[in-house]
Amino acid sequence: MLGRALTSVLWGAISDRYGRKPVIIIGCATVVVFNTLFGLSVNFWMALTTRFLLGSLNGLLGPIKAYACETVREEYQSLGLSAVSTAWGTGLIIGPALGGYLAQPAEKFPGIFASDSFFGRFPYFLPCLIISVFAAFVTVACFWIPETLHTHPPSEKASSQISYDALESETRGSDEKAKPSLWKNWPLMSSIIVYCVFSLHDMAYTEIFSLWAVSPRRLGGLSYTTQDVGTVLAISGFGLLIFQSTLYPMVEKIMGPIMLCRILGVVSIPLLTSYHYIAMLSGITLSIVLNCASLVKNVFSISIVTGLFILQNRAVDQEQRGAANGIAMTLMSLFKAAGPAGGGALFSWGQKHQNSSFLPGDEMVFFVLNIIEAIGILMTFKPFLVERRN
């Protein structure tokens, strides 16, 4: 996240200047190289360095949002951006599950992987290898995707008589004079700030949910195994994929992204409050209620983020869309970097205060999450959040 925060604006500007496709290809290739090296790490600092370089050199997410908007007509932008957010959310669910299943194969599958084999020496290489191979196929496939950033000459008359270099220089010069400052674009910046608040909440929730599920019953948790948590997340991911690809575009078209964010944010508050009482259930009732709650919460979170994606991309013209998404990624990465650490610290504090007179244990944890959610909801109202009017 820190590496991404430092370079996202640069990658966004590069995608505005040279096109979305080169940045997408470089980003996918970066996963192949540095994800593989991460699996071959021999110490903590090598692991840290490879992750930092992966974040720094992978400027994929900002330009891919611009790309999703540019491949479809305006009325289908919600579908394009929901595909991006769904892919992101599904990856965050499938990735940890795949890593947990394939890590340390010499211990889990001794009949296939010997303890003195290569995979025994590098116990986390196998899941990294699988992801890197997948990323390699994606990288090759990206050579055949169309470029969506097109530069047209100001006049088509006698265009064949104008040299390409002169035309490029003229277009670039006029663009630089005409381009407004993105930092002064309040419809863009206000949507990015709201996006950051909800991202902080989502990352903290993701961290807390897993810790809460595996913590013992006496501390307000569910006493789940990591496999049980993986099953819940897998069901949430599948449901999320179906909703975002079918229902979300229709709902967004009827209600609009801002109103949808407000409604889903408000409903999320009592939903999170109910988690404390869900922990009092057991057996099949607990399983059904928890899976439903997790699915709904993840659908709400991704739908809110998708709506803010739409606002950000509508706030700027095409020639600034890459840089705008780069700014969003930079600020969001800083908030997302704080989310897991803050969420873990908050959960640890809650477990140490089980007998507090005011909101003991996990009640305080979910209360703080709701406060962050409420702040995000309030920021969706005017005069803070402003939608661009064409």
Short mmCIF file of C-alpha atoms in Angstrom, two decimals:
data_model
loop_
_atom_site.label_atom_id
_atom_site.label_comp_id
_atom_site.label_asym_id
_atom_site.label_seq_id
_atom_site.Cartn_x
_atom_site.Cartn_y
_atom_site.Cartn_z
CA MET A 1 0.00 0.00 0.00
CA LEU A 2 2.83 2.42 0.77
CA GLY A 3 4.51 1.68 -2.57
CA ARG A 4 1.23 2.18 -4.38
CA ALA A 5 0.60 5.46 -2.56
CA LEU A 6 3.95 6.82 -3.74
CA THR A 7 3.53 6.03 -7.44
CA SER A 8 -0.20 5.88 -8.30
CA VAL A 9 -0.36 9.50 -9.50
CA LEU A 10 2.68 8.91 -11.74
CA TRP A 11 1.18 5.77 -13.28
CA GLY A 12 -2.10 7.60 -13.82
CA ALA A 13 -0.31 10.42 -15.65
CA ILE A 14 1.61 7.88 -17.76
CA SER A 15 -1.67 6.20 -18.74
CA ASP A 16 -3.07 9.60 -19.78
CA ARG A 17 0.01 10.30 -21.88
CA TYR A 18 0.89 6.93 -23.41
CA GLY A 19 -2.35 4.97 -23.04
CA ARG A 20 -4.05 2.58 -20.65
CA LYS A 21 -2.81 -0.60 -22.32
CA PRO A 22 0.95 -0.21 -21.62
CA VAL A 23 0.31 0.49 -17.93
CA ILE A 24 -2.02 -2.51 -17.68
CA ILE A 25 0.58 -4.81 -19.28
CA ILE A 26 3.40 -3.51 -17.06
CA GLY A 27 1.21 -3.93 -13.97
CA CYS A 28 0.38 -7.56 -14.78
CA ALA A 29 4.04 -8.32 -15.61
CA THR A 30 5.07 -6.81 -12.27
CA VAL A 31 2.86 -9.35 -10.48
CA VAL A 32 4.61 -12.18 -12.33
CA VAL A 33 8.08 -11.03 -11.27
CA PHE A 34 7.70 -9.71 -7.74
CA ASN A 35 5.01 -12.11 -6.55
CA THR A 36 7.34 -14.95 -7.52
CA LEU A 37 10.26 -13.32 -5.69
CA PHE A 38 8.03 -12.83 -2.64
CA GLY A 39 7.48 -16.58 -2.52
CA LEU A 40 11.26 -17.08 -2.65
CA SER A 41 11.97 -14.69 0.22
CA VAL A 42 14.60 -15.94 2.63
CA ASN A 43 14.04 -13.27 5.30
CA PHE A 44 11.59 -10.61 6.40
CA TRP A 45 13.35 -7.74 4.66
CA MET A 46 13.36 -9.49 1.29
CA ALA A 47 9.64 -10.14 1.68
CA LEU A 48 9.04 -6.50 2.62
CA THR A 49 11.11 -5.22 -0.32
CA THR A 50 9.36 -7.39 -2.91
CA ARG A 51 5.95 -6.27 -1.65
CA PHE A 52 7.00 -2.62 -1.73
CA LEU A 53 8.30 -2.95 -5.29
CA LEU A 54 5.15 -4.79 -6.33
CA GLY A 55 3.04 -1.90 -5.08
CA SER A 56 5.34 0.76 -6.56
CA LEU A 57 5.58 -0.73 -10.05
CA ASN A 58 1.99 -1.93 -10.35
CA GLY A 59 -0.11 1.09 -11.30
CA LEU A 60 -2.92 -1.11 -12.58
CA LEU A 61 -6.02 -0.29 -10.55
CA GLY A 62 -6.33 3.41 -11.40
CA PRO A 63 -6.03 3.06 -15.21
CA ILE A 64 -8.22 -0.07 -15.22
CA LYS A 65 -11.09 1.97 -13.78
CA ALA A 66 -10.60 4.55 -16.53
CA TYR A 67 -10.43 1.70 -19.05
CA ALA A 68 -13.70 0.23 -17.77
CA CYS A 69 -15.45 3.57 -18.31
CA GLU A 70 -14.01 4.06 -21.80
CA THR A 71 -14.93 0.65 -23.21
CA VAL A 72 -18.68 1.25 -22.79
CA ARG A 73 -21.21 3.99 -23.41
CA GLU A 74 -22.04 6.30 -20.51
CA GLU A 75 -25.26 4.47 -19.60
CA TYR A 76 -23.26 1.26 -19.05
CA GLN A 77 -20.45 2.77 -16.95
CA SER A 78 -21.97 1.42 -13.74
CA LEU A 79 -21.72 -2.10 -15.20
CA GLY A 80 -18.10 -1.55 -16.27
CA LEU A 81 -17.03 -0.19 -12.89
CA SER A 82 -18.99 -2.83 -10.98
CA ALA A 83 -16.98 -5.42 -12.92
CA VAL A 84 -13.77 -3.81 -11.61
CA SER A 85 -14.94 -3.60 -8.00
CA THR A 86 -16.37 -7.13 -8.15
CA ALA A 87 -13.09 -8.50 -9.49
CA TRP A 88 -11.22 -6.65 -6.74
CA GLY A 89 -13.58 -7.87 -3.99
CA THR A 90 -13.63 -11.43 -5.28
CA GLY A 91 -9.84 -11.46 -5.52
CA LEU A 92 -9.55 -10.32 -1.90
CA ILE A 93 -11.66 -13.30 -0.92
CA ILE A 94 -10.25 -16.01 -3.22
CA GLY A 95 -6.62 -14.92 -2.78
CA PRO A 96 -6.34 -15.51 1.00
CA ALA A 97 -8.30 -18.76 0.68
CA LEU A 98 -5.95 -20.01 -2.05
CA GLY A 99 -2.90 -18.91 -0.04
CA GLY A 100 -4.12 -20.65 3.10
CA TYR A 101 -4.81 -23.88 1.23
CA LEU A 102 -1.55 -24.07 -0.73
CA ALA A 103 0.92 -22.61 1.77
CA GLN A 104 3.30 -25.04 3.51
CA PRO A 105 2.53 -27.93 1.11
CA ALA A 106 5.21 -30.19 2.62
CA GLU A 107 3.25 -30.20 5.87
CA LYS A 108 -0.22 -30.45 4.34
CA PHE A 109 0.56 -32.83 1.47
CA PRO A 110 3.61 -34.87 2.60
CA GLY A 111 2.82 -37.60 0.08
CA ILE A 112 3.35 -35.14 -2.79
CA PHE A 113 5.91 -32.67 -1.42
CA ALA A 114 8.86 -33.98 0.61
CA SER A 115 10.09 -31.92 3.57
CA ASP A 116 13.57 -31.61 2.02
CA SER A 117 12.24 -30.60 -1.41
CA PHE A 118 12.25 -27.12 -2.95
CA PHE A 119 8.70 -26.51 -1.71
CA GLY A 120 9.76 -27.64 1.76
CA ARG A 121 12.54 -25.05 1.79
CA PHE A 122 10.23 -22.31 0.47
CA PRO A 123 6.89 -23.16 2.11
CA TYR A 124 5.05 -20.14 0.67
CA PHE A 125 6.28 -20.43 -2.90
CA LEU A 126 3.49 -22.67 -4.26
CA PRO A 127 0.57 -20.21 -3.87
CA CYS A 128 2.80 -17.41 -5.20
CA LEU A 129 3.73 -19.58 -8.19
CA ILE A 130 0.09 -20.36 -9.01
CA ILE A 131 -0.82 -16.67 -8.94
CA SER A 132 2.25 -15.72 -10.99
CA VAL A 133 1.43 -18.30 -13.67
CA PHE A 134 -2.12 -16.97 -13.84
CA ALA A 135 -0.78 -13.41 -14.07
CA ALA A 136 1.57 -14.48 -16.87
CA PHE A 137 -1.37 -15.70 -18.96
CA VAL A 138 -3.23 -12.45 -18.25
CA THR A 139 -0.16 -10.41 -19.27
CA VAL A 140 0.04 -12.18 -22.63
CA ALA A 141 -3.71 -11.84 -23.18
CA CYS A 142 -3.50 -8.08 -22.55
CA PHE A 143 -1.49 -7.61 -25.74
CA TRP A 144 -4.74 -8.24 -27.63
CA ILE A 145 -6.98 -5.83 -25.72
CA PRO A 146 -7.83 -2.56 -27.54
CA GLU A 147 -6.42 0.78 -26.46
CA THR A 148 -9.17 3.18 -25.30
CA LEU A 149 -7.18 6.42 -25.10
CA HIS A 150 -7.38 8.05 -28.52
CA THR A 151 -5.96 11.43 -29.52
CA HIS A 152 -7.66 13.11 -32.43
CA PRO A 153 -6.25 16.08 -34.37
CA PRO A 154 -8.05 19.41 -33.84
CA SER A 155 -8.83 19.60 -37.56
CA GLU A 156 -9.12 16.82 -40.09
CA LYS A 157 -8.32 19.11 -43.03
CA ALA A 158 -5.01 18.42 -44.71
CA SER A 159 -4.09 16.13 -41.83
CA SER A 160 -1.92 14.05 -44.12
CA GLN A 161 0.23 17.11 -44.77
CA ILE A 162 1.00 17.67 -41.09
CA SER A 163 3.82 15.65 -39.65
CA TYR A 164 3.00 13.42 -36.68
CA ASP A 165 5.60 15.09 -34.48
CA ALA A 166 4.27 18.58 -35.13
CA LEU A 167 0.71 17.45 -34.53
CA GLU A 168 1.64 15.71 -31.30
CA SER A 169 3.50 18.80 -30.08
CA GLU A 170 0.59 21.07 -30.96
CA THR A 171 -2.00 18.83 -29.28
CA ARG A 172 0.12 18.39 -26.17
CA GLY A 173 0.71 22.12 -25.85
CA SER A 174 -2.96 23.02 -26.15
CA ASP A 175 -3.92 20.25 -23.71
CA GLU A 176 -1.49 21.47 -21.06
CA LYS A 177 -2.92 24.99 -21.26
CA ALA A 178 -6.52 23.80 -21.13
CA LYS A 179 -6.26 21.14 -18.44
CA PRO A 180 -7.63 22.35 -15.09
CA SER A 181 -5.97 21.36 -11.85
CA LEU A 182 -7.34 18.08 -10.54
CA TRP A 183 -6.65 19.17 -6.96
CA LYS A 184 -9.05 22.10 -7.46
CA ASN A 185 -11.74 19.88 -8.97
CA TRP A 186 -14.05 19.63 -5.94
CA PRO A 187 -16.49 17.06 -7.43
CA LEU A 188 -13.45 14.80 -7.91
CA MET A 189 -11.69 15.50 -4.61
CA SER A 190 -14.85 15.29 -2.50
CA SER A 191 -15.71 11.87 -3.97
CA ILE A 192 -12.13 10.69 -3.37
CA ILE A 193 -12.21 11.79 0.30
CA VAL A 194 -15.52 10.00 0.87
CA TYR A 195 -14.04 6.97 -0.90
CA CYS A 196 -11.07 7.03 1.48
CA VAL A 197 -13.32 7.07 4.56
CA PHE A 198 -15.32 4.07 3.35
CA SER A 199 -12.08 2.29 2.35
CA LEU A 200 -10.73 2.77 5.88
CA HIS A 201 -13.92 1.26 7.26
CA ASP A 202 -13.87 -1.68 4.82
CA MET A 203 -10.24 -2.61 5.51
CA ALA A 204 -10.72 -2.36 9.27
CA TYR A 205 -13.90 -4.47 9.00
CA THR A 206 -12.13 -7.12 6.90
CA GLU A 207 -9.38 -7.40 9.52
CA ILE A 208 -11.78 -7.44 12.46
CA PHE A 209 -14.20 -9.96 10.92
CA SER A 210 -11.58 -12.71 10.63
CA LEU A 211 -10.17 -12.01 14.12
CA TRP A 212 -13.65 -11.94 15.63
CA ALA A 213 -14.69 -15.19 13.93
CA VAL A 214 -11.66 -17.19 15.15
CA SER A 215 -11.54 -15.71 18.67
CA PRO A 216 -12.94 -17.91 21.50
CA ARG A 217 -16.54 -17.71 22.66
CA ARG A 218 -15.55 -16.44 26.10
CA LEU A 219 -14.15 -13.32 24.40
CA GLY A 220 -17.25 -12.71 22.29
CA GLY A 221 -16.05 -14.54 19.19
CA LEU A 222 -17.32 -17.57 17.28
CA SER A 223 -14.48 -20.07 17.89
CA TYR A 224 -14.34 -20.70 14.13
CA THR A 225 -11.39 -22.36 12.42
CA THR A 226 -9.59 -20.59 9.58
CA GLN A 227 -11.24 -23.09 7.22
CA ASP A 228 -14.68 -22.08 8.53
CA VAL A 229 -13.84 -18.41 7.93
CA GLY A 230 -12.66 -19.26 4.42
CA THR A 231 -15.98 -20.95 3.69
CA VAL A 232 -17.93 -17.88 4.84
CA LEU A 233 -15.77 -15.61 2.68
CA ALA A 234 -16.12 -17.91 -0.33
CA ILE A 235 -19.92 -17.83 -0.09
CA SER A 236 -19.79 -14.02 0.26
CA GLY A 237 -17.57 -13.78 -2.81
CA PHE A 238 -19.89 -15.90 -4.93
CA GLY A 239 -22.96 -13.92 -3.89
CA LEU A 240 -21.11 -10.65 -4.48
CA LEU A 241 -20.20 -11.73 -8.01
CA ILE A 242 -23.82 -12.50 -8.85
CA PHE A 243 -25.22 -9.27 -7.38
CA GLN A 244 -22.68 -6.90 -8.92
CA SER A 245 -22.92 -8.42 -12.38
CA THR A 246 -26.72 -8.58 -12.50
CA LEU A 247 -28.60 -6.40 -10.01
CA TYR A 248 -26.24 -3.51 -9.22
CA PRO A 249 -26.36 -1.71 -12.61
CA MET A 250 -30.17 -1.77 -12.54
CA VAL A 251 -30.37 -0.50 -8.95
CA GLU A 252 -27.77 2.23 -9.62
CA LYS A 253 -29.65 3.39 -12.69
CA ILE A 254 -32.87 3.79 -10.69
CA MET A 255 -31.43 5.40 -7.55
CA GLY A 256 -28.19 7.02 -8.67
CA PRO A 257 -24.76 6.42 -7.05
CA ILE A 258 -25.06 9.00 -4.24
CA MET A 259 -28.48 7.97 -2.95
CA LEU A 260 -27.49 4.33 -3.17
CA CYS A 261 -24.35 5.01 -1.08
CA ARG A 262 -26.44 6.74 1.58
CA ILE A 263 -29.07 4.02 1.85
CA LEU A 264 -26.59 1.14 1.94
CA GLY A 265 -24.41 3.00 4.43
CA VAL A 266 -27.36 3.63 6.78
CA VAL A 267 -28.53 0.00 6.61
CA SER A 268 -24.95 -1.20 7.28
CA ILE A 269 -25.00 0.36 10.76
CA PRO A 270 -27.70 -1.87 12.33
CA LEU A 271 -26.27 -4.80 10.38
CA LEU A 272 -22.87 -4.37 12.05
CA THR A 273 -24.50 -3.81 15.42
CA SER A 274 -26.18 -7.22 15.08
CA TYR A 275 -22.81 -9.02 14.93
CA HIS A 276 -22.54 -8.92 18.72
CA TYR A 277 -25.85 -10.79 18.98
CA ILE A 278 -24.99 -13.18 16.14
CA ALA A 279 -22.18 -14.48 18.38
CA MET A 280 -24.83 -15.67 20.83
CA LEU A 281 -26.21 -18.14 18.27
CA SER A 282 -24.91 -21.64 17.62
CA GLY A 283 -25.14 -24.57 15.25
CA ILE A 284 -26.87 -24.31 11.88
CA THR A 285 -28.67 -21.10 12.93
CA LEU A 286 -25.33 -19.37 13.47
CA SER A 287 -24.01 -20.63 10.14
CA ILE A 288 -27.02 -19.42 8.15
CA VAL A 289 -27.30 -16.02 9.85
CA LEU A 290 -23.56 -15.34 9.71
CA ASN A 291 -23.32 -16.22 6.02
CA CYS A 292 -26.29 -14.00 5.20
CA ALA A 293 -24.87 -11.10 7.25
CA SER A 294 -21.40 -11.44 5.71
CA LEU A 295 -22.82 -11.61 2.20
CA VAL A 296 -25.03 -8.55 2.68
CA LYS A 297 -22.23 -6.55 4.32
CA ASN A 298 -19.79 -7.30 1.50
CA VAL A 299 -22.40 -6.47 -1.15
CA PHE A 300 -23.11 -3.15 0.58
CA SER A 301 -19.40 -2.28 0.86
CA ILE A 302 -18.54 -3.04 -2.76
CA SER A 303 -21.69 -1.29 -4.01
CA ILE A 304 -20.77 1.88 -2.11
CA VAL A 305 -17.24 1.80 -3.51
CA THR A 306 -18.56 1.22 -7.05
CA GLY A 307 -20.84 4.24 -6.75
CA LEU A 308 -17.89 6.41 -5.70
CA PHE A 309 -15.86 5.02 -8.64
CA ILE A 310 -18.62 6.26 -10.93
CA LEU A 311 -18.60 9.75 -9.38
CA GLN A 312 -14.81 10.01 -9.68
CA ASN A 313 -14.73 9.06 -13.34
CA ARG A 314 -17.62 11.35 -14.22
CA ALA A 315 -15.90 14.28 -12.51
CA VAL A 316 -13.12 14.53 -15.13
CA ASP A 317 -12.70 14.38 -18.89
CA GLN A 318 -11.04 11.40 -20.55
CA GLU A 319 -7.61 13.00 -20.92
CA GLN A 320 -7.36 13.42 -17.12
CA ARG A 321 -9.09 10.21 -16.06
CA GLY A 322 -5.89 8.22 -15.51
CA ALA A 323 -4.32 10.91 -13.31
CA ALA A 324 -7.58 11.36 -11.39
CA ASN A 325 -7.75 7.64 -10.59
CA GLY A 326 -4.07 7.79 -9.67
CA ILE A 327 -4.79 10.46 -7.05
CA ALA A 328 -7.66 8.35 -5.74
CA MET A 329 -5.40 5.30 -5.47
CA THR A 330 -2.68 7.28 -3.68
CA LEU A 331 -4.98 8.65 -0.99
CA MET A 332 -6.96 5.41 -0.70
CA SER A 333 -3.77 3.39 -0.25
CA LEU A 334 -2.76 5.51 2.74
CA PHE A 335 -6.14 4.93 4.37
CA LYS A 336 -6.14 1.22 3.51
CA ALA A 337 -2.65 0.87 4.98
CA ALA A 338 -4.00 2.24 8.27
CA GLY A 339 -7.16 0.09 8.18
CA PRO A 340 -5.76 -3.37 9.10
CA ALA A 341 -3.38 -1.98 11.73
CA GLY A 342 -6.09 0.16 13.28
CA GLY A 343 -8.65 -2.63 13.10
CA GLY A 344 -6.30 -5.13 14.73
CA ALA A 345 -5.38 -2.69 17.51
CA LEU A 346 -9.05 -1.87 18.11
CA PHE A 347 -9.99 -5.55 18.34
CA SER A 348 -7.11 -6.26 20.73
CA TRP A 349 -8.25 -3.37 22.94
CA GLY A 350 -11.81 -4.70 22.92
CA GLN A 351 -10.73 -8.16 24.05
CA LYS A 352 -8.85 -6.65 26.99
CA HIS A 353 -11.94 -4.71 28.11
CA GLN A 354 -14.57 -7.44 28.25
CA ASN A 355 -15.95 -6.16 31.55
CA SER A 356 -16.14 -2.47 30.70
CA SER A 357 -19.28 -0.71 31.92
CA PHE A 358 -19.76 1.07 28.57
CA LEU A 359 -19.84 -1.04 25.38
CA PRO A 360 -17.68 -3.94 26.57
CA GLY A 361 -15.55 -6.08 24.28
CA ASP A 362 -16.71 -6.47 20.68
CA GLU A 363 -19.59 -4.01 21.21
CA MET A 364 -17.06 -1.17 21.30
CA VAL A 365 -15.29 -2.60 18.23
CA PHE A 366 -18.43 -2.58 16.10
CA PHE A 367 -19.48 0.78 17.56
CA VAL A 368 -16.26 2.41 16.32
CA LEU A 369 -16.75 0.83 12.88
CA ASN A 370 -20.25 2.30 12.81
CA ILE A 371 -18.91 5.73 13.74
CA ILE A 372 -16.57 5.64 10.73
CA GLU A 373 -19.47 4.48 8.52
CA ALA A 374 -21.66 7.30 9.83
CA ILE A 375 -18.96 9.89 9.06
CA GLY A 376 -18.78 8.56 5.50
CA ILE A 377 -22.58 8.79 5.14
CA LEU A 378 -22.68 12.40 6.40
CA MET A 379 -19.96 13.34 3.91
CA THR A 380 -22.17 12.23 1.00
CA PHE A 381 -24.42 15.23 1.56
CA LYS A 382 -23.99 18.75 0.19
CA PRO A 383 -22.11 20.99 0.52
CA PHE A 384 -19.32 18.41 0.96
CA LEU A 385 -19.99 15.91 -1.83
CA VAL A 386 -20.76 17.60 -5.12
CA GLU A 387 -21.65 15.80 -8.34
CA ARG A 388 -20.35 17.20 -11.61
CA ARG A 389 -23.03 18.64 -13.85
CA ASN A 390 -22.29 18.39 -17.58
#
